[in-house]
Each structure stands twice: as structure tokens, then as C-alpha cells.
Amino acid sequence: MPALGFGTLIPDAAETITATRDALKAGFRHFDCAERYQNEREVGEALQAGLAAEGLSREDIFLTTKLWNTNHRPDRVEAAFEASLDRLGISYLDLYLIHTPFAFQPGEEQDPLTLLDTWRAMEHLVDSGKCRSIGLSDISLEELLPIYESARIKPAVIQVEAHPYLPETELLEFCKEKGIVFLAFAPLGHGIRPGLLEDPVILAIGARIGKTPAQVLLAWAVQRGTALLTTPKTADRARENFDISSLPQDAFDEINRI
């Protein structure tokens, strides 16, 4: 999985198509989708057109999507997975995630189920060959441990919000120890004001090394051993977010102390 990923949580359909095409052209090769975002079809159309325009094939990109909470019951997992494949216009998925670690009722009274029940159904998708890896999103270490310990196929990826204000260090260290990819969303901060992009430490480092605050934050995320998702909505922003390089060690250490 490429370290730099493009997140497709974009409400507007036309903007989804344009931003996805721009991200592909800028160099992004991981595209993170979700049933819940209600734009898998637009992402799929943008990628199919973009791959043809860039002379790329399906194998050149890494596609992720997610199982929404209404489909956690084991007998609903495969149908939800196949529906996502159909909307994206693909025959296999690189990564399928349980979107959040709790279920919503699908509309009628149901027997209680556990997240492990859902995980077992996810494992069968890997057995089928249509899904290359599985994981979980928005999960804590406490919630992850029983799944990891009981799983026949271990989680390949854990996707959680992470940035210097929310480093999730304990979860990251567990993932490193177990060989799980830690995928950070909202690496520029999420709804925090004043935000990371205005943090004086980040601004000072950016001025010192000739990088924007966003480039500093994304570089920090990769340098600490995580993959990341960002959602640039313009071609210029996509190129900026993709153009990152290693931070000097003193700058990296400064951010760790925020």
C-alpha cells in the first residue's frame, strides 16, 4: 500500500470526479473509499478515465473501501462487498475495512452480534480471492486486541485519526510490533481551531526548510512510520500534498514534543 493515500470523503459528485482525477495525475496511487461516502460510483468512473489517460492499469493503483455499519451481520457482508465492487467498476479490492467497530440495525429486530462475527465474514472475502486484505477503521487498541487474538486472518491495516495533537502512539507501536499498517486519516488535524496548519512550531519548521505547513505535517506522518490519507480538492493542492520529503531530525523531534 502506498504511504500517501487520497481520501474520497467529498460530498459533491462533480468535485469527487475532478479531485480524484487530479490526485491520480499528481501521483497518488492509493484511493480510500467507503460505502458510507455514497460516491463510490463517481470515484470508479474518475479512476477508469484517469487510468486510461495516464496510461496506467488497475494493478498500478491500490483501492480501499469500507463496510458500513448497517451491513455488519455476516449474511450481509458479501452482498455489501459485491455492491461496492460494482459501483467502483472493479473485479477485486486491495483492502476492505470495517468502517467503525459497532453495528447499526439494518431495519428489523436482529439478534445481537459481535464484531468478531463480522470479521469472520470478512475473512471469507479474502478466501474468495476478490479481496486481498482486510482491516478495521476508527478502532481503539482495546477494541482491536480481541479481534487480533481471535482472527484467523489478522488485520492488515488499522485506519484511525492521527496527527501531532492526537499521535495514537500506543496503537502505532502495537501495529509496528504486529506488522499491521497504521493508516492515519486527518493528518492535518480535524476540526481543531486554531489548527495544526497555524501551529507556531509547524509554521517555523516550514519556513526553515522551505515547505508548507501541510507538507511538514504529511512528512512527519510518513517519517514516524504511518501511511496517511489526505483529501486535496484542487490540482495545485494535490501536487503540494504529494511533494513531501524527509524532515531534519531536529524538526521531527520538535513536532513529537507538541
PDB file of C-alpha atoms in Angstrom:
ATOM      1  CA  MET A   1       0.000   0.000   0.000  1.00  0.00           C
ATOM      2  CA  PRO A   2       1.456   3.401  -0.971  1.00  0.00           C
ATOM      3  CA  ALA A   3       2.279   5.601   2.007  1.00  0.00           C
ATOM      4  CA  LEU A   4       0.434   8.577   0.516  1.00  0.00           C
ATOM      5  CA  GLY A   5      -3.276   7.990   0.005  1.00  0.00           C
ATOM      6  CA  PHE A   6      -6.145  10.075  -1.337  1.00  0.00           C
ATOM      7  CA  GLY A   7      -9.285  10.097   0.810  1.00  0.00           C
ATOM      8  CA  THR A   8     -12.546  10.421  -1.123  1.00  0.00           C
ATOM      9  CA  LEU A   9     -14.836  11.863   1.565  1.00  0.00           C
ATOM     10  CA  ILE A  10     -16.129  14.629  -0.741  1.00  0.00           C
ATOM     11  CA  PRO A  11     -19.880  15.381  -0.630  1.00  0.00           C
ATOM     12  CA  ASP A  12     -20.217  16.842  -4.131  1.00  0.00           C
ATOM     13  CA  ALA A  13     -20.299  14.328  -7.003  1.00  0.00           C
ATOM     14  CA  ALA A  14     -18.709  16.576  -9.634  1.00  0.00           C
ATOM     15  CA  GLU A  15     -15.981  17.654  -7.211  1.00  0.00           C
ATOM     16  CA  THR A  16     -15.325  13.996  -6.358  1.00  0.00           C
ATOM     17  CA  ILE A  17     -14.652  13.193 -10.016  1.00  0.00           C
ATOM     18  CA  THR A  18     -12.386  16.200 -10.589  1.00  0.00           C
ATOM     19  CA  ALA A  19     -10.432  15.804  -7.355  1.00  0.00           C
ATOM     20  CA  THR A  20      -9.914  12.066  -7.921  1.00  0.00           C
ATOM     21  CA  ARG A  21      -8.600  12.667 -11.443  1.00  0.00           C
ATOM     22  CA  ASP A  22      -6.311  15.453 -10.172  1.00  0.00           C
ATOM     23  CA  ALA A  23      -4.971  13.242  -7.379  1.00  0.00           C
ATOM     24  CA  LEU A  24      -4.190  10.435  -9.822  1.00  0.00           C
ATOM     25  CA  LYS A  25      -2.413  12.861 -12.148  1.00  0.00           C
ATOM     26  CA  ALA A  26      -0.408  14.295  -9.219  1.00  0.00           C
ATOM     27  CA  GLY A  27       0.927  10.831  -8.412  1.00  0.00           C
ATOM     28  CA  PHE A  28      -1.452   9.391  -5.814  1.00  0.00           C
ATOM     29  CA  ARG A  29      -1.893   5.644  -6.232  1.00  0.00           C
ATOM     30  CA  HIS A  30      -3.903   4.735  -3.118  1.00  0.00           C
ATOM     31  CA  PHE A  31      -7.580   5.729  -3.164  1.00  0.00           C
ATOM     32  CA  ASP A  32      -9.603   5.298   0.023  1.00  0.00           C
ATOM     33  CA  CYS A  33     -13.361   4.972  -0.469  1.00  0.00           C
ATOM     34  CA  ALA A  34     -16.371   3.940   1.591  1.00  0.00           C
ATOM     35  CA  GLU A  35     -19.917   2.752   1.077  1.00  0.00           C
ATOM     36  CA  ARG A  36     -20.937   5.478   3.541  1.00  0.00           C
ATOM     37  CA  TYR A  37     -19.481   8.288   1.386  1.00  0.00           C
ATOM     38  CA  GLN A  38     -22.105   7.492  -1.286  1.00  0.00           C
ATOM     39  CA  ASN A  39     -19.714   8.350  -4.126  1.00  0.00           C
ATOM     40  CA  GLU A  40     -18.032   5.045  -4.995  1.00  0.00           C
ATOM     41  CA  ARG A  41     -19.546   5.167  -8.497  1.00  0.00           C
ATOM     42  CA  GLU A  42     -18.086   8.631  -9.148  1.00  0.00           C
ATOM     43  CA  VAL A  43     -14.680   7.567  -7.834  1.00  0.00           C
ATOM     44  CA  GLY A  44     -14.755   4.482 -10.041  1.00  0.00           C
ATOM     45  CA  GLU A  45     -15.666   6.491 -13.129  1.00  0.00           C
ATOM     46  CA  ALA A  46     -12.928   9.047 -12.428  1.00  0.00           C
ATOM     47  CA  LEU A  47     -10.323   6.334 -11.925  1.00  0.00           C
ATOM     48  CA  GLN A  48     -11.267   4.424 -15.065  1.00  0.00           C
ATOM     49  CA  ALA A  49     -10.986   7.570 -17.169  1.00  0.00           C
ATOM     50  CA  GLY A  50      -7.841   8.696 -15.362  1.00  0.00           C
ATOM     51  CA  LEU A  51      -6.059   5.375 -15.719  1.00  0.00           C
ATOM     52  CA  ALA A  52      -6.690   5.397 -19.453  1.00  0.00           C
ATOM     53  CA  ALA A  53      -5.483   8.996 -19.770  1.00  0.00           C
ATOM     54  CA  GLU A  54      -2.321   8.330 -17.747  1.00  0.00           C
ATOM     55  CA  GLY A  55      -1.523   5.025 -19.435  1.00  0.00           C
ATOM     56  CA  LEU A  56      -1.968   3.092 -16.190  1.00  0.00           C
ATOM     57  CA  SER A  57      -3.704  -0.185 -15.374  1.00  0.00           C
ATOM     58  CA  ARG A  58      -5.849  -1.322 -12.442  1.00  0.00           C
ATOM     59  CA  GLU A  59      -2.792  -3.073 -10.988  1.00  0.00           C
ATOM     60  CA  ASP A  60      -0.988   0.290 -10.716  1.00  0.00           C
ATOM     61  CA  ILE A  61      -3.348   1.566  -8.031  1.00  0.00           C
ATOM     62  CA  PHE A  62      -4.378   0.406  -4.546  1.00  0.00           C
ATOM     63  CA  LEU A  63      -8.099   0.623  -3.812  1.00  0.00           C
ATOM     64  CA  THR A  64      -9.682   0.570  -0.369  1.00  0.00           C
ATOM     65  CA  THR A  65     -13.342   0.742   0.563  1.00  0.00           C
ATOM     66  CA  LYS A  66     -15.316   0.105   3.734  1.00  0.00           C
ATOM     67  CA  LEU A  67     -18.237  -1.908   5.066  1.00  0.00           C
ATOM     68  CA  TRP A  68     -20.847   0.385   6.623  1.00  0.00           C
ATOM     69  CA  ASN A  69     -22.448  -0.299   9.990  1.00  0.00           C
ATOM     70  CA  THR A  70     -25.822  -1.418   8.620  1.00  0.00           C
ATOM     71  CA  ASN A  71     -24.134  -4.381   6.944  1.00  0.00           C
ATOM     72  CA  HIS A  72     -22.205  -5.918   9.852  1.00  0.00           C
ATOM     73  CA  ARG A  73     -24.369  -9.014  10.019  1.00  0.00           C
ATOM     74  CA  PRO A  74     -22.343 -11.868   8.493  1.00  0.00           C
ATOM     75  CA  ASP A  75     -25.055 -12.671   5.954  1.00  0.00           C
ATOM     76  CA  ARG A  76     -24.934  -9.079   4.637  1.00  0.00           C
ATOM     77  CA  VAL A  77     -21.142  -8.671   4.295  1.00  0.00           C
ATOM     78  CA  GLU A  78     -20.594 -10.362   0.929  1.00  0.00           C
ATOM     79  CA  ALA A  79     -23.528  -8.585  -0.723  1.00  0.00           C
ATOM     80  CA  ALA A  80     -22.264  -5.205   0.537  1.00  0.00           C
ATOM     81  CA  PHE A  81     -18.767  -6.040  -0.719  1.00  0.00           C
ATOM     82  CA  GLU A  82     -20.038  -7.043  -4.161  1.00  0.00           C
ATOM     83  CA  ALA A  83     -22.138  -3.877  -4.374  1.00  0.00           C
ATOM     84  CA  SER A  84     -19.044  -1.770  -3.699  1.00  0.00           C
ATOM     85  CA  LEU A  85     -17.105  -3.654  -6.401  1.00  0.00           C
ATOM     86  CA  ASP A  86     -19.938  -2.974  -8.828  1.00  0.00           C
ATOM     87  CA  ARG A  87     -20.107   0.740  -8.016  1.00  0.00           C
ATOM     88  CA  LEU A  88     -16.327   1.105  -8.320  1.00  0.00           C
ATOM     89  CA  GLY A  89     -16.314  -0.876 -11.564  1.00  0.00           C
ATOM     90  CA  ILE A  90     -13.620  -3.330 -10.460  1.00  0.00           C
ATOM     91  CA  SER A  91     -13.291  -7.098 -10.085  1.00  0.00           C
ATOM     92  CA  TYR A  92     -11.197  -7.188  -6.908  1.00  0.00           C
ATOM     93  CA  LEU A  93     -10.336  -4.964  -3.957  1.00  0.00           C
ATOM     94  CA  ASP A  94      -6.933  -4.388  -2.398  1.00  0.00           C
ATOM     95  CA  LEU A  95      -8.291  -3.620   1.069  1.00  0.00           C
ATOM     96  CA  TYR A  96     -11.715  -3.842   2.732  1.00  0.00           C
ATOM     97  CA  LEU A  97     -12.208  -2.224   6.135  1.00  0.00           C
ATOM     98  CA  ILE A  98     -14.910  -2.472   8.779  1.00  0.00           C
ATOM     99  CA  HIS A  99     -15.790   1.219   8.883  1.00  0.00           C
ATOM    100  CA  THR A 100     -16.495   1.529  12.606  1.00  0.00           C
ATOM    101  CA  PRO A 101     -16.376  -1.063  15.392  1.00  0.00           C
ATOM    102  CA  PHE A 102     -20.118  -1.149  16.115  1.00  0.00           C
ATOM    103  CA  ALA A 103     -23.173  -2.210  14.142  1.00  0.00           C
ATOM    104  CA  PHE A 104     -26.395  -0.416  13.235  1.00  0.00           C
ATOM    105  CA  GLN A 105     -29.630  -2.363  12.895  1.00  0.00           C
ATOM    106  CA  PRO A 106     -30.382  -2.975   9.206  1.00  0.00           C
ATOM    107  CA  GLY A 107     -34.057  -2.178   9.686  1.00  0.00           C
ATOM    108  CA  GLU A 108     -35.641  -5.035  11.615  1.00  0.00           C
ATOM    109  CA  GLU A 109     -35.075  -6.586  15.018  1.00  0.00           C
ATOM    110  CA  GLN A 110     -31.930  -8.732  14.991  1.00  0.00           C
ATOM    111  CA  ASP A 111     -30.096 -10.978  17.392  1.00  0.00           C
ATOM    112  CA  PRO A 112     -27.041  -9.428  18.999  1.00  0.00           C
ATOM    113  CA  LEU A 113     -23.792  -9.958  17.152  1.00  0.00           C
ATOM    114  CA  THR A 114     -20.156  -9.269  17.880  1.00  0.00           C
ATOM    115  CA  LEU A 115     -17.535  -7.577  15.779  1.00  0.00           C
ATOM    116  CA  LEU A 116     -15.791 -10.939  15.568  1.00  0.00           C
ATOM    117  CA  ASP A 117     -18.848 -12.346  13.742  1.00  0.00           C
ATOM    118  CA  THR A 118     -18.418  -9.638  11.123  1.00  0.00           C
ATOM    119  CA  TRP A 119     -14.675 -10.290  10.960  1.00  0.00           C
ATOM    120  CA  ARG A 120     -15.258 -13.974  10.183  1.00  0.00           C
ATOM    121  CA  ALA A 121     -17.357 -12.955   7.178  1.00  0.00           C
ATOM    122  CA  MET A 122     -14.597 -10.555   6.098  1.00  0.00           C
ATOM    123  CA  GLU A 123     -12.096 -13.416   6.233  1.00  0.00           C
ATOM    124  CA  HIS A 124     -14.231 -15.357   3.741  1.00  0.00           C
ATOM    125  CA  LEU A 125     -13.848 -12.474   1.279  1.00  0.00           C
ATOM    126  CA  VAL A 126     -10.081 -12.965   1.372  1.00  0.00           C
ATOM    127  CA  ASP A 127     -10.578 -16.711   0.889  1.00  0.00           C
ATOM    128  CA  SER A 128     -12.613 -15.955  -2.252  1.00  0.00           C
ATOM    129  CA  GLY A 129      -9.676 -14.145  -3.859  1.00  0.00           C
ATOM    130  CA  LYS A 130     -11.710 -10.994  -4.556  1.00  0.00           C
ATOM    131  CA  CYS A 131     -10.268  -9.131  -1.586  1.00  0.00           C
ATOM    132  CA  ARG A 132      -6.534  -9.104  -0.960  1.00  0.00           C
ATOM    133  CA  SER A 133      -6.534  -7.807   2.619  1.00  0.00           C
ATOM    134  CA  ILE A 134      -8.878  -6.715   5.403  1.00  0.00           C
ATOM    135  CA  GLY A 135      -8.703  -4.361   8.359  1.00  0.00           C
ATOM    136  CA  LEU A 136     -10.628  -2.019  10.640  1.00  0.00           C
ATOM    137  CA  SER A 137     -11.243   1.709  10.867  1.00  0.00           C
ATOM    138  CA  ASP A 138     -11.977   4.022  13.816  1.00  0.00           C
ATOM    139  CA  ILE A 139     -10.934   1.402  16.349  1.00  0.00           C
ATOM    140  CA  SER A 140      -9.086   1.668  19.650  1.00  0.00           C
ATOM    141  CA  LEU A 141      -6.341  -0.655  20.824  1.00  0.00           C
ATOM    142  CA  GLU A 142      -8.706  -2.046  23.456  1.00  0.00           C
ATOM    143  CA  GLU A 143     -11.269  -2.919  20.773  1.00  0.00           C
ATOM    144  CA  LEU A 144      -8.625  -4.257  18.386  1.00  0.00           C
ATOM    145  CA  LEU A 145      -6.972  -6.728  20.763  1.00  0.00           C
ATOM    146  CA  PRO A 146      -9.774  -9.354  20.948  1.00  0.00           C
ATOM    147  CA  ILE A 147     -10.158  -9.280  17.147  1.00  0.00           C
ATOM    148  CA  TYR A 148      -6.422  -9.654  16.608  1.00  0.00           C
ATOM    149  CA  GLU A 149      -6.129 -12.504  19.107  1.00  0.00           C
ATOM    150  CA  SER A 150      -9.065 -14.464  17.654  1.00  0.00           C
ATOM    151  CA  ALA A 151      -8.653 -13.726  13.953  1.00  0.00           C
ATOM    152  CA  ARG A 152      -7.716 -16.468  11.520  1.00  0.00           C
ATOM    153  CA  ILE A 153      -6.614 -13.763   9.072  1.00  0.00           C
ATOM    154  CA  LYS A 154      -5.012 -10.943  11.047  1.00  0.00           C
ATOM    155  CA  PRO A 155      -5.910  -7.308  10.295  1.00  0.00           C
ATOM    156  CA  ALA A 156      -3.562  -5.926   7.658  1.00  0.00           C
ATOM    157  CA  VAL A 157      -4.437  -2.258   8.214  1.00  0.00           C
ATOM    158  CA  ILE A 158      -5.841  -0.119  11.012  1.00  0.00           C
ATOM    159  CA  GLN A 159      -7.207   3.272   9.953  1.00  0.00           C
ATOM    160  CA  VAL A 160      -7.620   5.932  12.650  1.00  0.00           C
ATOM    161  CA  GLU A 161      -7.359   9.681  13.044  1.00  0.00           C
ATOM    162  CA  ALA A 162      -3.771  10.604  13.915  1.00  0.00           C
ATOM    163  CA  HIS A 163      -1.692  13.801  13.858  1.00  0.00           C
ATOM    164  CA  PRO A 164       0.658  15.627  16.276  1.00  0.00           C
ATOM    165  CA  TYR A 165      -2.272  16.633  18.512  1.00  0.00           C
ATOM    166  CA  LEU A 166      -3.543  13.017  18.534  1.00  0.00           C
ATOM    167  CA  PRO A 167      -0.481  10.804  17.924  1.00  0.00           C
ATOM    168  CA  GLU A 168      -2.046   7.458  18.971  1.00  0.00           C
ATOM    169  CA  THR A 169       1.432   6.331  19.982  1.00  0.00           C
ATOM    170  CA  GLU A 170       0.416   3.173  21.859  1.00  0.00           C
ATOM    171  CA  LEU A 171      -1.704   1.917  18.946  1.00  0.00           C
ATOM    172  CA  LEU A 172       1.083   2.765  16.485  1.00  0.00           C
ATOM    173  CA  GLU A 173       3.645   0.812  18.494  1.00  0.00           C
ATOM    174  CA  PHE A 174       1.317  -2.199  18.657  1.00  0.00           C
ATOM    175  CA  CYS A 175       0.828  -2.062  14.887  1.00  0.00           C
ATOM    176  CA  LYS A 176       4.571  -1.876  14.284  1.00  0.00           C
ATOM    177  CA  GLU A 177       5.153  -4.841  16.598  1.00  0.00           C
ATOM    178  CA  LYS A 178       2.489  -6.952  14.844  1.00  0.00           C
ATOM    179  CA  GLY A 179       3.257  -5.910  11.267  1.00  0.00           C
ATOM    180  CA  ILE A 180      -0.021  -4.013  10.812  1.00  0.00           C
ATOM    181  CA  VAL A 181      -0.090  -0.916   8.618  1.00  0.00           C
ATOM    182  CA  PHE A 182      -1.171   2.142  10.608  1.00  0.00           C
ATOM    183  CA  LEU A 183      -3.149   4.370   8.226  1.00  0.00           C
ATOM    184  CA  ALA A 184      -3.705   7.894   9.536  1.00  0.00           C
ATOM    185  CA  PHE A 185      -6.651   9.989   8.414  1.00  0.00           C
ATOM    186  CA  ALA A 186      -6.982  13.724   9.126  1.00  0.00           C
ATOM    187  CA  PRO A 187      -3.162  14.072   9.304  1.00  0.00           C
ATOM    188  CA  LEU A 188      -3.536  17.867   9.065  1.00  0.00           C
ATOM    189  CA  GLY A 189      -5.868  17.952  12.064  1.00  0.00           C
ATOM    190  CA  HIS A 190      -9.618  17.542  12.106  1.00  0.00           C
ATOM    191  CA  GLY A 191     -11.937  20.326  13.174  1.00  0.00           C
ATOM    192  CA  ILE A 192      -9.385  21.793  15.592  1.00  0.00           C
ATOM    193  CA  ARG A 193      -9.184  25.606  15.818  1.00  0.00           C
ATOM    194  CA  PRO A 194      -6.634  27.069  15.941  1.00  0.00           C
ATOM    195  CA  GLY A 195      -5.367  24.161  13.922  1.00  0.00           C
ATOM    196  CA  LEU A 196      -2.135  22.398  13.158  1.00  0.00           C
ATOM    197  CA  LEU A 197      -1.684  24.398   9.965  1.00  0.00           C
ATOM    198  CA  GLU A 198      -1.395  27.519  12.152  1.00  0.00           C
ATOM    199  CA  ASP A 199       0.678  25.917  14.913  1.00  0.00           C
ATOM    200  CA  PRO A 200       3.779  28.078  15.526  1.00  0.00           C
ATOM    201  CA  VAL A 201       6.087  25.043  15.656  1.00  0.00           C
ATOM    202  CA  ILE A 202       4.825  23.784  12.298  1.00  0.00           C
ATOM    203  CA  LEU A 203       4.989  27.260  10.751  1.00  0.00           C
ATOM    204  CA  ALA A 204       8.558  27.789  11.974  1.00  0.00           C
ATOM    205  CA  ILE A 205       9.740  24.432  10.643  1.00  0.00           C
ATOM    206  CA  GLY A 206       8.088  25.080   7.283  1.00  0.00           C
ATOM    207  CA  ALA A 207       9.773  28.479   6.978  1.00  0.00           C
ATOM    208  CA  ARG A 208      13.123  26.960   7.931  1.00  0.00           C
ATOM    209  CA  ILE A 209      13.073  24.136   5.389  1.00  0.00           C
ATOM    210  CA  GLY A 210      11.075  25.799   2.611  1.00  0.00           C
ATOM    211  CA  LYS A 211       7.966  23.621   2.882  1.00  0.00           C
ATOM    212  CA  THR A 212       4.313  24.444   3.508  1.00  0.00           C
ATOM    213  CA  PRO A 213       2.741  23.516   6.863  1.00  0.00           C
ATOM    214  CA  ALA A 214       0.786  20.736   5.140  1.00  0.00           C
ATOM    215  CA  GLN A 215       3.963  19.283   3.635  1.00  0.00           C
ATOM    216  CA  VAL A 216       5.643  19.368   7.058  1.00  0.00           C
ATOM    217  CA  LEU A 217       2.758  17.509   8.711  1.00  0.00           C
ATOM    218  CA  LEU A 218       2.483  14.873   5.988  1.00  0.00           C
ATOM    219  CA  ALA A 219       6.239  14.286   6.056  1.00  0.00           C
ATOM    220  CA  TRP A 220       6.096  13.833   9.845  1.00  0.00           C
ATOM    221  CA  ALA A 221       3.343  11.234   9.481  1.00  0.00           C
ATOM    222  CA  VAL A 222       5.329   9.173   6.977  1.00  0.00           C
ATOM    223  CA  GLN A 223       8.583   9.582   8.897  1.00  0.00           C
ATOM    224  CA  ARG A 224       7.072   8.133  12.081  1.00  0.00           C
ATOM    225  CA  GLY A 225       6.097   5.005  10.177  1.00  0.00           C
ATOM    226  CA  THR A 226       2.484   5.566   9.200  1.00  0.00           C
ATOM    227  CA  ALA A 227       0.665   5.674   5.902  1.00  0.00           C
ATOM    228  CA  LEU A 228      -1.761   8.561   5.528  1.00  0.00           C
ATOM    229  CA  LEU A 229      -4.835   9.887   3.764  1.00  0.00           C
ATOM    230  CA  THR A 230      -5.336  13.442   2.628  1.00  0.00           C
ATOM    231  CA  THR A 231      -8.114  14.972   0.526  1.00  0.00           C
ATOM    232  CA  PRO A 232      -6.809  17.785  -1.688  1.00  0.00           C
ATOM    233  CA  LYS A 233      -9.657  19.225  -3.748  1.00  0.00           C
ATOM    234  CA  THR A 234      -7.629  21.154  -6.326  1.00  0.00           C
ATOM    235  CA  ALA A 235      -4.845  20.133  -8.697  1.00  0.00           C
ATOM    236  CA  ASP A 236      -2.388  22.538  -7.045  1.00  0.00           C
ATOM    237  CA  ARG A 237      -3.161  21.197  -3.591  1.00  0.00           C
ATOM    238  CA  ALA A 238      -2.819  17.606  -4.807  1.00  0.00           C
ATOM    239  CA  ARG A 239       0.647  18.363  -6.195  1.00  0.00           C
ATOM    240  CA  GLU A 240       1.599  20.119  -2.945  1.00  0.00           C
ATOM    241  CA  ASN A 241       0.449  17.237  -0.768  1.00  0.00           C
ATOM    242  CA  PHE A 242       2.290  14.700  -2.894  1.00  0.00           C
ATOM    243  CA  ASP A 243       5.568  16.673  -2.883  1.00  0.00           C
ATOM    244  CA  ILE A 244       6.984  15.769   0.522  1.00  0.00           C
ATOM    245  CA  SER A 245      10.457  14.820   1.710  1.00  0.00           C
ATOM    246  CA  SER A 246      12.102  13.739   4.960  1.00  0.00           C
ATOM    247  CA  LEU A 247      12.321  16.262   7.765  1.00  0.00           C
ATOM    248  CA  PRO A 248      15.585  17.058   9.531  1.00  0.00           C
ATOM    249  CA  GLN A 249      15.790  15.039  12.731  1.00  0.00           C
ATOM    250  CA  ASP A 250      15.589  18.132  14.945  1.00  0.00           C
ATOM    251  CA  ALA A 251      12.378  19.217  13.194  1.00  0.00           C
ATOM    252  CA  PHE A 252      10.892  15.747  13.548  1.00  0.00           C
ATOM    253  CA  ASP A 253      11.734  15.760  17.264  1.00  0.00           C
ATOM    254  CA  GLU A 254      10.183  19.213  17.725  1.00  0.00           C
ATOM    255  CA  ILE A 255       6.881  18.015  16.297  1.00  0.00           C
ATOM    256  CA  ASN A 256       6.921  14.966  18.560  1.00  0.00           C
ATOM    257  CA  ARG A 257       7.047  17.340  21.533  1.00  0.00           C
ATOM    258  CA  ILE A 258       3.974  19.376  20.508  1.00  0.00           C
TER     259      ILE A 258
END
